Amino acid sequence: MAVLLEEIVQSVELWLKLLRDKPQPYVDPDLDPVLLVPGVAGSILKSVDKANGKDERIWVRILGADHEFRTKLWSKFDPSTGRTVSLDPNSSVVVPEDRYGLYAIDVLDPDLIIGRDCVYYFHDMIVQMIKWGFQEGKTLFGFGYDFRQSNRLQGTMEQFAAKLEAVYNASGGKKINIISHSMGGLLVKCFLSLHSDIFEKYVQKWIAIAAPFQGAPGYVASAFLNGMSFVEGWEQNFFISKWSMHQLLIECPSIYELMACRKFHWEHIPLLEIWREKKAADGNSHIILESYQPEESVEIYKEALYSNTVNYNGEIIPLPFNLEILKMANETCKILSRAKIPSQVKFYNIYGTNLETPHSVCYGSDDAPVTDLQELRNIQPKYVYVDGDGTVPAESAKADGLNAEARVGVPGEHRGIVCEHHVFRILKHWLKVGDPDPFYNPINDYVILPTAYEMERYKEKGLQVASLKEEWEIISEEQDDGDNMADRKPLVSSISVSQSADDQSSRAEAHATVIVHPQNEGRQHVELNAMSVSVDA
């Protein structure tokens, strides 16, 4: 009996040891460091009591979210400093630096257990990169920031410069690969424009994902007038109300910097449209649809938000559309337009596609026209959609104005795109992680870069139909033999495959066509179009 008990004890001790001694993640010492930069609302914010130094998380939190948000995060813009300052004079807002900056941009509410994925930010990407061999504090870092502020705020720029230097030193003097998401791309571009010397000193590559380089017109127009929600589904019932969010955004320079760029040549100009009832000279009323271009929309915002106020601890504080912030945002737009990629830095752009994305916004209808512009805050808008990621139009995200090594469209939702495995595959290739990518052939020295990917499945009349469209650009070192490759005819190849069960109970057929378009400078554009049809008895 004693022997059996001893064996049991030894087994339990071994089991406990195994629990303690978790296998260490693989670390690749040869990887270059990566710095992750999130977008708007993508950093944990804490409120610190100035008297006792105690802090509490105010963004993001689910429990007690709206009350703490209004108490600690509602703000007022100070034109003398260019900063948005919390209305609470007894606290200050800070971004936690735990885990080398990664804690603030990983899971935005670490306390949430059920439905936790709704507050994931860079979580999936961090997990994936650690699997690839990146190590927190050695080759993987994060830069969280106060997203209320202007993307060119001097304090933020100084913090970013210090972060680049710290990452460079921590990695042993290796140049950095920056991966930015959404508005983080504007922050990085502002830094590039204002401090190109520091950028060139520390940065090797910059990969921008879903960046609103020319703005997010429909998203911002409705945000100014109706607010926005960052959490969908049942969790929204416990989160910050759209009205509370609206009152914050009115005083956030970063949101004004997301307005449609007025000097950009849009394929379709984003409009603010309002159905209104007008009286003619004869005294009769007429219903007309008024349309306002981005610059003209400012007058609508001014009138619609003229009487907007909040009650903060019994004090009525006016929060109209802020023309001081707009002036600052217009200057930011000029700074962004002057950015140039240094010759030694490589820039890549990933943008989201295949989702209806608000572009123009319409209030009222022919049957229910708007009689008072201040009613707009209580009217649900309708949208005119364009292709994009659901928030940023693809047209805006593609127009980076920089010398890019590649621009790749990936089907995906604005926040979810940083969790897409197709994006991970592209990042792994551009970061040169692990074994050579199967799409890279070192013998012939060519690279295949994905430029488009679309897949669709549906049923029709008892048939299972799947279609695939994918495009690549092949870049090789081969030099042209004096002739113009672009003038050559495309090469077309096709293949068909069929399969059936022995008893003929099921049958499937697939057909694919590959078209190769020769181009100059060793480049070729390849298109693959494939379709499969299957039927089961």
Coordinates of C-alpha atoms in Angstrom, one line a residue:
M1 CA 0.0 0.0 0.0
A2 CA 2.8 2.4 0.9
V3 CA 4.5 1.7 -2.4
L4 CA 1.3 2.5 -4.3
L5 CA 0.9 5.8 -2.3
E6 CA 4.5 6.7 -3.0
E7 CA 3.9 6.1 -6.7
I8 CA 0.8 8.3 -6.6
V9 CA 2.7 11.1 -4.8
Q10 CA 5.5 10.9 -7.4
S11 CA 2.9 11.0 -10.2
V12 CA 1.3 14.1 -8.7
E13 CA 4.7 15.8 -8.2
L14 CA 5.5 15.0 -11.9
W15 CA 2.1 16.4 -13.0
L16 CA 2.7 19.6 -11.0
K17 CA 6.1 19.9 -12.4
L18 CA 4.8 19.7 -15.9
L19 CA 2.3 22.4 -15.1
R20 CA 5.0 24.6 -13.8
D21 CA 7.5 23.9 -16.6
K22 CA 5.5 25.1 -19.5
P23 CA 7.4 24.6 -22.8
Q24 CA 9.2 27.8 -23.7
P25 CA 8.2 29.4 -27.0
Y26 CA 10.5 29.2 -29.9
V27 CA 12.7 32.3 -30.2
D28 CA 14.5 33.2 -33.4
P29 CA 17.4 35.5 -32.5
D30 CA 17.9 36.5 -36.1
L31 CA 14.6 38.3 -36.5
D32 CA 14.5 42.1 -36.9
P33 CA 12.4 43.9 -34.3
V34 CA 8.7 44.8 -35.0
L35 CA 6.8 47.7 -33.5
L36 CA 3.0 47.5 -33.5
V37 CA 1.1 50.8 -33.7
P38 CA -2.7 50.7 -33.2
G39 CA -5.4 53.0 -34.5
V40 CA -8.2 55.1 -32.9
A41 CA -9.5 53.6 -29.7
G42 CA -6.8 50.9 -29.9
S43 CA -4.9 51.6 -26.7
I44 CA -5.9 51.0 -23.1
L45 CA -6.2 54.3 -21.2
K46 CA -6.0 54.6 -17.5
S47 CA -7.0 57.5 -15.2
V48 CA -4.5 58.4 -12.5
D49 CA -5.6 60.2 -9.4
K50 CA -3.3 63.2 -9.0
A51 CA -3.6 63.1 -5.2
N52 CA -2.8 59.5 -4.4
G53 CA -1.4 58.1 -7.7
K54 CA -4.1 55.3 -7.9
D55 CA -5.1 54.3 -11.4
E56 CA -8.1 52.6 -13.0
R57 CA -8.7 51.5 -16.5
I58 CA -11.3 53.8 -18.2
W59 CA -10.8 52.5 -21.8
V60 CA -11.8 49.8 -22.5
R61 CA -14.0 48.4 -19.8
I62 CA -17.4 46.8 -19.9
L63 CA -18.6 47.0 -16.3
G64 CA -19.4 50.6 -15.3
A65 CA -18.1 51.7 -18.6
D66 CA -20.4 54.6 -19.4
H67 CA -20.2 56.3 -16.0
E68 CA -16.4 56.1 -15.8
F69 CA -16.1 57.2 -19.4
R70 CA -18.2 60.4 -18.8
T71 CA -16.5 61.1 -15.5
K72 CA -12.9 60.5 -16.4
L73 CA -12.5 60.7 -20.2
W74 CA -14.9 63.5 -21.4
S75 CA -12.6 66.2 -22.5
K76 CA -12.2 69.8 -23.7
F77 CA -9.8 71.0 -26.3
D78 CA -7.2 73.6 -25.2
P79 CA -6.2 75.7 -28.3
S80 CA -3.2 77.2 -26.4
T81 CA -1.5 73.8 -26.1
G82 CA -3.2 71.8 -28.9
R83 CA -4.2 69.1 -26.4
T84 CA -7.5 67.7 -25.4
V85 CA -7.7 67.7 -21.6
S86 CA -10.0 65.7 -19.4
L87 CA -12.8 67.6 -17.7
D88 CA -11.9 66.0 -14.4
P89 CA -9.2 68.3 -12.9
N90 CA -8.1 65.8 -10.3
S91 CA -7.0 63.1 -12.7
S92 CA -4.8 62.6 -15.8
V93 CA -4.9 60.0 -18.6
V94 CA -2.0 57.7 -19.2
V95 CA -1.2 54.7 -21.4
P96 CA 0.2 51.6 -19.5
E97 CA 3.7 50.5 -20.7
D98 CA 3.6 46.9 -19.4
R99 CA 5.0 44.2 -21.6
Y100 CA 7.1 46.7 -23.5
G101 CA 4.0 48.5 -24.7
L102 CA 2.1 45.3 -25.9
Y103 CA -0.3 45.1 -22.9
A104 CA -2.0 48.3 -24.0
I105 CA -2.7 47.1 -27.5
D106 CA -3.3 43.4 -27.0
V107 CA -6.7 42.7 -25.2
L108 CA -8.3 46.1 -24.5
D109 CA -10.4 44.8 -21.6
P110 CA -8.3 42.0 -19.9
D111 CA -11.0 41.4 -17.3
L112 CA -13.6 40.4 -19.9
I113 CA -14.0 36.6 -20.1
I114 CA -17.2 35.9 -22.1
G115 CA -17.1 37.4 -25.5
R116 CA -13.5 38.4 -25.0
D117 CA -12.7 38.5 -28.7
C118 CA -14.8 41.6 -29.1
V119 CA -12.1 43.6 -27.3
Y120 CA -9.1 41.9 -29.1
Y121 CA -6.9 44.3 -30.9
F122 CA -3.5 43.1 -31.9
H123 CA -4.0 39.9 -29.8
D124 CA -4.1 37.4 -32.6
M125 CA -1.2 39.0 -34.4
I126 CA 0.9 39.0 -31.3
V127 CA 0.2 35.3 -30.7
Q128 CA 1.0 34.5 -34.3
M129 CA 4.3 36.5 -34.2
I130 CA 5.4 34.7 -31.0
K131 CA 4.8 31.4 -32.8
W132 CA 7.1 32.7 -35.6
G133 CA 9.9 33.3 -33.1
F134 CA 9.4 36.9 -32.0
Q135 CA 10.1 37.7 -28.3
E136 CA 8.5 40.4 -26.3
G137 CA 11.0 43.0 -25.3
K138 CA 13.6 41.7 -27.7
T139 CA 12.0 41.7 -31.1
L140 CA 8.4 42.5 -30.4
F141 CA 7.1 45.8 -29.0
G142 CA 4.0 48.0 -28.9
F143 CA 3.3 51.7 -29.0
G144 CA 0.0 52.7 -27.3
Y145 CA -1.0 56.4 -27.2
D146 CA -3.7 58.8 -26.2
F147 CA -5.9 58.5 -29.3
R148 CA -7.9 61.6 -28.4
Q149 CA -5.0 63.8 -29.4
S150 CA -3.8 65.0 -32.8
N151 CA -1.7 62.5 -34.7
R152 CA 1.0 65.1 -34.8
L153 CA 0.9 66.3 -31.2
Q154 CA 4.5 67.2 -30.2
G155 CA 4.3 65.1 -27.0
T156 CA 3.2 62.0 -29.0
M157 CA 5.9 62.6 -31.6
E158 CA 8.5 62.8 -28.8
Q159 CA 7.2 59.6 -27.3
F160 CA 7.4 57.8 -30.6
A161 CA 10.9 59.0 -31.2
A162 CA 11.9 57.7 -27.8
K163 CA 10.2 54.4 -28.5
L164 CA 12.1 53.9 -31.8
E165 CA 15.4 54.5 -30.0
A166 CA 14.4 52.1 -27.1
V167 CA 13.4 49.3 -29.5
Y168 CA 16.6 49.9 -31.6
N169 CA 18.8 49.6 -28.5
A170 CA 16.9 46.6 -27.0
S171 CA 17.3 44.6 -30.2
G172 CA 21.0 45.2 -30.3
G173 CA 21.1 47.9 -32.9
K174 CA 18.8 46.3 -35.5
K175 CA 16.6 48.5 -37.6
I176 CA 12.8 48.3 -37.0
N177 CA 9.8 47.0 -39.0
I178 CA 6.8 49.1 -38.1
I179 CA 3.3 47.6 -38.5
S180 CA 0.5 50.2 -38.1
H181 CA -3.2 49.7 -38.2
S182 CA -5.9 52.3 -39.2
M183 CA -5.2 55.7 -37.7
G184 CA -1.9 54.5 -36.5
G185 CA -0.8 54.9 -40.2
L186 CA -1.5 58.6 -40.0
L187 CA 0.5 58.9 -36.8
V188 CA 3.5 57.2 -38.4
K189 CA 3.1 59.3 -41.5
C190 CA 3.1 62.5 -39.5
F191 CA 6.3 61.4 -37.7
L192 CA 7.8 60.5 -41.1
S193 CA 7.0 64.0 -42.4
L194 CA 8.1 65.9 -39.3
H195 CA 11.2 63.7 -38.3
S196 CA 12.3 62.0 -41.5
D197 CA 15.9 61.9 -40.2
I198 CA 15.0 59.9 -37.1
F199 CA 12.7 57.7 -39.1
E200 CA 15.5 56.9 -41.6
K201 CA 17.9 56.2 -38.7
Y202 CA 15.8 53.6 -37.0
V203 CA 13.2 52.2 -39.5
Q204 CA 13.8 49.5 -42.1
K205 CA 10.3 48.8 -43.2
W206 CA 6.8 50.2 -42.6
I207 CA 3.7 48.2 -43.3
A208 CA 0.5 50.1 -43.1
I209 CA -2.8 48.1 -42.7
A210 CA -6.2 49.7 -43.4
A211 CA -4.9 53.3 -43.0
P212 CA -7.4 56.1 -43.8
F213 CA -4.8 58.1 -45.8
Q214 CA -7.5 60.3 -47.4
G215 CA -10.0 60.0 -44.6
A216 CA -13.0 57.9 -43.7
P217 CA -15.8 60.2 -44.9
G218 CA -19.0 58.3 -44.1
Y219 CA -17.7 57.0 -40.8
V220 CA -16.7 60.4 -39.5
A221 CA -19.7 62.3 -40.8
S222 CA -22.1 60.1 -38.9
A223 CA -19.7 60.1 -35.9
F224 CA -19.9 63.9 -35.6
L225 CA -23.7 63.9 -35.8
N226 CA -24.7 60.6 -34.2
G227 CA -21.7 59.2 -32.3
M228 CA -20.3 55.7 -32.8
S229 CA -20.0 52.3 -31.1
F230 CA -16.8 50.3 -30.9
V231 CA -18.5 47.1 -29.7
E232 CA -21.2 45.3 -31.5
G233 CA -23.5 42.5 -30.3
W234 CA -24.9 41.9 -26.8
E235 CA -21.8 43.5 -25.2
Q236 CA -22.9 46.9 -26.5
N237 CA -25.7 46.9 -23.9
F238 CA -23.0 47.2 -21.2
F239 CA -20.7 49.5 -23.0
I240 CA -20.4 53.2 -23.7
S241 CA -23.5 54.7 -25.3
K242 CA -23.2 56.3 -28.7
W243 CA -24.3 59.7 -27.1
S244 CA -21.5 59.5 -24.6
M245 CA -19.0 58.6 -27.3
H246 CA -20.3 61.5 -29.5
Q247 CA -19.6 64.1 -26.7
L248 CA -16.0 62.9 -26.5
L249 CA -15.4 62.8 -30.3
I250 CA -16.5 66.5 -30.7
E251 CA -13.4 67.5 -28.8
C252 CA -10.9 65.0 -30.3
P253 CA -8.4 66.4 -32.9
S254 CA -7.7 62.8 -34.1
I255 CA -11.3 62.5 -35.4
Y256 CA -11.2 65.8 -37.3
E257 CA -8.0 64.4 -38.9
L258 CA -10.1 61.5 -40.3
M259 CA -12.4 63.8 -42.3
A260 CA -12.4 63.5 -46.0
C261 CA -9.3 65.1 -47.5
R262 CA -10.6 68.0 -49.5
K263 CA -7.8 68.2 -52.0
F264 CA -7.9 64.5 -52.9
H265 CA -9.4 63.7 -56.3
W266 CA -12.1 61.2 -55.3
E267 CA -13.6 59.0 -57.9
H268 CA -17.0 59.8 -56.3
I269 CA -16.9 62.9 -54.0
P270 CA -18.2 62.0 -50.6
L271 CA -21.3 64.0 -49.8
L272 CA -23.5 65.0 -46.8
E273 CA -27.0 64.9 -48.2
I274 CA -30.2 66.2 -46.4
W275 CA -33.8 66.1 -47.5
R276 CA -35.3 69.5 -46.6
E277 CA -38.6 71.2 -47.0
K278 CA -38.3 74.7 -48.6
K279 CA -40.9 77.3 -49.3
A280 CA -40.9 78.8 -52.8
A281 CA -41.7 82.4 -53.6
D282 CA -45.3 81.4 -54.3
G283 CA -45.7 80.2 -50.7
N284 CA -45.8 76.5 -51.6
S285 CA -43.5 74.0 -50.0
H286 CA -41.1 71.8 -52.0
I287 CA -39.1 68.8 -50.8
I288 CA -35.5 69.0 -52.2
L289 CA -32.3 67.0 -51.6
E290 CA -29.4 69.2 -50.7
S291 CA -25.9 67.9 -51.3
Y292 CA -22.8 69.3 -49.6
Q293 CA -19.2 68.4 -50.5
P294 CA -16.6 68.0 -47.6
E295 CA -15.7 71.6 -47.3
E296 CA -19.3 72.7 -47.5
S297 CA -20.4 70.2 -44.8
V298 CA -18.6 72.3 -42.1
E299 CA -21.5 74.8 -42.1
I300 CA -24.0 71.9 -41.5
Y301 CA -21.9 70.6 -38.6
K302 CA -21.8 74.1 -37.1
E303 CA -25.5 74.6 -37.3
A304 CA -26.4 71.0 -36.2
L305 CA -24.1 71.2 -33.2
Y306 CA -24.6 74.8 -32.3
S307 CA -26.5 74.1 -29.0
N308 CA -24.7 70.8 -28.1
T309 CA -23.9 70.7 -24.4
V310 CA -23.0 68.3 -21.6
N311 CA -23.8 68.5 -17.9
Y312 CA -20.6 67.7 -16.0
N313 CA -21.1 67.7 -12.3
G314 CA -23.9 70.2 -12.5
E315 CA -22.0 72.5 -14.9
I316 CA -23.4 73.0 -18.4
I317 CA -20.5 72.9 -20.8
P318 CA -21.0 73.9 -24.5
L319 CA -19.5 71.4 -27.1
P320 CA -20.2 72.8 -30.5
F321 CA -18.4 71.8 -33.7
N322 CA -14.9 72.9 -32.9
L323 CA -13.4 75.3 -35.5
E324 CA -10.1 75.5 -33.6
I325 CA -9.6 71.8 -33.9
L326 CA -10.7 71.9 -37.6
K327 CA -8.0 74.5 -38.3
M328 CA -5.4 72.2 -36.6
A329 CA -6.6 69.2 -38.6
N330 CA -6.3 71.1 -41.9
E331 CA -2.7 71.9 -41.0
T332 CA -2.2 68.1 -40.2
C333 CA -3.4 67.3 -43.7
K334 CA -0.7 69.6 -45.2
I335 CA 1.9 67.9 -43.1
L336 CA 0.8 64.4 -44.2
S337 CA 0.9 65.5 -47.8
R338 CA 4.6 66.4 -47.5
A339 CA 5.8 63.0 -46.2
K340 CA 8.3 61.1 -48.3
I341 CA 9.7 57.6 -47.8
P342 CA 13.5 57.7 -47.4
S343 CA 15.4 55.7 -50.0
Q344 CA 16.6 53.2 -47.5
V345 CA 13.2 52.4 -46.1
K346 CA 10.6 50.1 -47.7
F347 CA 6.9 50.9 -47.5
Y348 CA 4.1 48.4 -48.0
N349 CA 0.3 49.0 -47.9
I350 CA -2.4 46.4 -47.1
Y351 CA -6.0 47.7 -47.5
G352 CA -9.4 46.0 -46.9
T353 CA -11.9 45.2 -49.6
N354 CA -15.2 43.4 -50.3
L355 CA -17.3 45.2 -47.7
E356 CA -19.9 47.9 -48.1
T357 CA -18.3 51.0 -46.7
P358 CA -20.1 54.2 -45.9
H359 CA -19.0 57.0 -48.2
S360 CA -21.8 59.6 -48.5
V361 CA -24.3 60.1 -45.7
C362 CA -28.0 61.1 -46.2
Y363 CA -30.5 62.4 -43.6
G364 CA -34.2 62.5 -43.9
S365 CA -36.3 61.3 -46.9
D366 CA -38.8 62.5 -49.4
D367 CA -41.6 61.5 -47.1
A368 CA -39.9 62.8 -43.9
P369 CA -37.7 65.8 -44.6
V370 CA -35.5 67.5 -42.0
T371 CA -37.1 70.7 -40.7
D372 CA -34.4 71.7 -38.2
L373 CA -30.7 70.8 -38.6
Q374 CA -30.3 70.4 -34.9
E375 CA -32.6 67.3 -35.3
L376 CA -29.9 65.5 -37.2
R377 CA -28.4 64.2 -34.0
N378 CA -31.6 62.2 -33.5
I379 CA -32.0 60.9 -37.1
Q380 CA -30.6 57.6 -38.2
P381 CA -28.6 58.3 -41.5
K382 CA -28.6 56.3 -44.6
Y383 CA -25.5 55.6 -46.6
V384 CA -24.1 55.4 -50.1
Y385 CA -21.6 52.6 -50.0
V386 CA -18.3 52.0 -51.8
D387 CA -15.8 49.1 -51.7
G388 CA -13.6 49.0 -48.6
D389 CA -13.3 47.4 -45.2
G390 CA -16.6 48.7 -43.7
T391 CA -15.0 51.8 -42.3
V392 CA -12.3 53.0 -44.6
P393 CA -12.9 53.1 -48.4
A394 CA -10.4 51.2 -50.4
E395 CA -9.9 54.3 -52.5
S396 CA -8.7 56.2 -49.4
A397 CA -6.5 53.4 -48.0
K398 CA -4.7 52.8 -51.3
A399 CA -3.9 56.5 -51.8
D400 CA -1.0 56.7 -49.5
G401 CA 0.9 59.2 -51.6
L402 CA 4.2 57.3 -51.0
N403 CA 6.6 55.2 -53.0
A404 CA 5.3 51.7 -52.1
E405 CA 7.0 48.4 -52.7
A406 CA 3.5 46.8 -53.0
R407 CA -0.1 47.6 -52.3
V408 CA -2.3 44.5 -51.6
G409 CA -6.1 44.4 -51.2
V410 CA -7.3 41.8 -48.7
P411 CA -11.0 40.9 -48.2
G412 CA -11.6 41.8 -44.5
E413 CA -13.3 44.0 -42.0
H414 CA -11.6 47.1 -40.6
R415 CA -10.7 45.8 -37.1
G416 CA -10.8 42.1 -38.1
I417 CA -8.2 42.5 -40.8
V418 CA -5.4 42.4 -38.3
C419 CA -6.5 38.9 -37.4
E420 CA -6.7 37.6 -41.0
H421 CA -4.5 34.7 -41.9
H422 CA -4.1 36.0 -45.4
V423 CA -2.6 39.1 -43.8
F424 CA -0.3 36.9 -41.6
R425 CA 0.9 35.1 -44.7
I426 CA 1.8 38.4 -46.4
L427 CA 3.5 39.8 -43.3
K428 CA 5.5 36.6 -42.9
H429 CA 6.8 37.0 -46.4
W430 CA 7.6 40.7 -46.1
L431 CA 9.3 40.3 -42.7
K432 CA 11.3 37.3 -44.0
V433 CA 10.2 35.1 -41.1
G434 CA 11.1 31.4 -40.9
D435 CA 11.7 29.2 -43.8
P436 CA 11.6 30.7 -47.3
D437 CA 8.1 31.4 -48.5
P438 CA 7.0 28.9 -51.1
F439 CA 6.2 31.8 -53.4
Y440 CA 9.9 32.9 -53.3
N441 CA 12.3 31.0 -55.6
P442 CA 15.9 31.8 -54.7
I443 CA 17.2 30.0 -57.8
N444 CA 15.4 32.2 -60.3
D445 CA 15.3 35.1 -57.9
Y446 CA 11.7 36.1 -58.3
V447 CA 9.1 37.2 -55.8
I448 CA 5.3 36.7 -56.1
L449 CA 3.3 39.3 -54.3
P450 CA -0.4 38.7 -53.9
T451 CA -2.4 41.8 -55.1
A452 CA -6.0 40.6 -55.0
Y453 CA -8.0 37.7 -53.6
E454 CA -11.7 36.9 -53.9
M455 CA -13.6 33.7 -53.1
E456 CA -17.3 33.0 -53.2
R457 CA -19.4 30.0 -52.5
Y458 CA -23.1 29.6 -53.2
K459 CA -25.9 27.1 -54.0
E460 CA -27.9 27.3 -57.2
K461 CA -30.5 24.8 -58.4
G462 CA -29.0 21.9 -56.3
L463 CA -25.5 22.7 -57.4
Q464 CA -22.6 23.6 -55.1
V465 CA -20.7 26.4 -56.9
A466 CA -17.3 27.9 -55.8
S467 CA -15.4 30.6 -57.6
L468 CA -11.9 31.9 -57.0
K469 CA -10.1 34.9 -58.3
E470 CA -6.5 35.7 -57.3
E471 CA -3.9 38.0 -58.8
W472 CA -0.1 38.2 -58.2
E473 CA 2.7 40.4 -59.4
I474 CA 5.9 38.5 -60.2
I475 CA 9.1 40.6 -59.8
S476 CA 12.3 39.1 -61.1
E477 CA 15.9 40.3 -61.6
E478 CA 15.7 39.4 -65.3
Q479 CA 16.4 42.3 -67.7
D480 CA 14.5 43.0 -70.8
D481 CA 16.2 42.1 -74.1
G482 CA 15.7 45.5 -75.6
D483 CA 12.1 45.0 -76.6
N484 CA 9.1 46.3 -74.8
M485 CA 7.7 43.4 -72.7
A486 CA 4.5 45.3 -72.1
D487 CA 3.7 45.1 -75.8
R488 CA 3.7 41.3 -75.9
K489 CA 0.5 39.5 -75.9
P490 CA -0.8 37.9 -72.7
L491 CA -0.2 34.2 -72.3
V492 CA -3.4 32.2 -71.6
S493 CA -3.5 28.6 -70.2
S494 CA -6.5 26.6 -68.9
I495 CA -7.1 23.3 -67.2
S496 CA -10.2 21.3 -66.5
V497 CA -10.6 18.5 -63.9
S498 CA -13.6 16.2 -63.3
Q499 CA -14.3 13.6 -60.7
S500 CA -17.2 11.2 -60.1
A501 CA -18.0 8.4 -57.6
D502 CA -17.8 4.8 -58.7
D503 CA -21.6 4.5 -58.5
Q504 CA -22.1 7.9 -60.3
S505 CA -23.9 9.2 -57.1
S506 CA -21.9 12.4 -57.1
R507 CA -19.9 14.4 -59.6
A508 CA -17.6 17.5 -59.5
E509 CA -16.0 19.5 -62.2
A510 CA -13.5 22.4 -62.0
H511 CA -12.1 24.7 -64.6
A512 CA -9.3 27.3 -64.2
T513 CA -7.8 29.9 -66.5
V514 CA -4.4 31.5 -65.9
I515 CA -3.5 34.7 -67.8
V516 CA 0.1 36.2 -67.7
H517 CA 0.4 39.8 -68.7
P518 CA 4.1 40.6 -69.5
Q519 CA 5.3 44.0 -68.2
N520 CA 8.5 45.9 -68.2
E521 CA 11.3 45.9 -65.6
G522 CA 11.1 42.2 -65.0
R523 CA 7.5 42.3 -63.8
Q524 CA 4.6 40.1 -64.8
H525 CA 1.0 40.3 -63.7
V526 CA -0.8 37.0 -63.3
E527 CA -4.5 36.4 -63.0
L528 CA -6.1 33.1 -61.9
N529 CA -9.9 32.6 -62.4
A530 CA -11.3 29.2 -61.3
M531 CA -14.7 27.7 -60.8
S532 CA -15.9 24.4 -59.4
V533 CA -19.3 22.8 -59.6
S534 CA -20.4 19.8 -57.7
V535 CA -23.7 17.8 -57.3
D536 CA -24.6 15.2 -54.8
A537 CA -27.3 12.6 -55.5

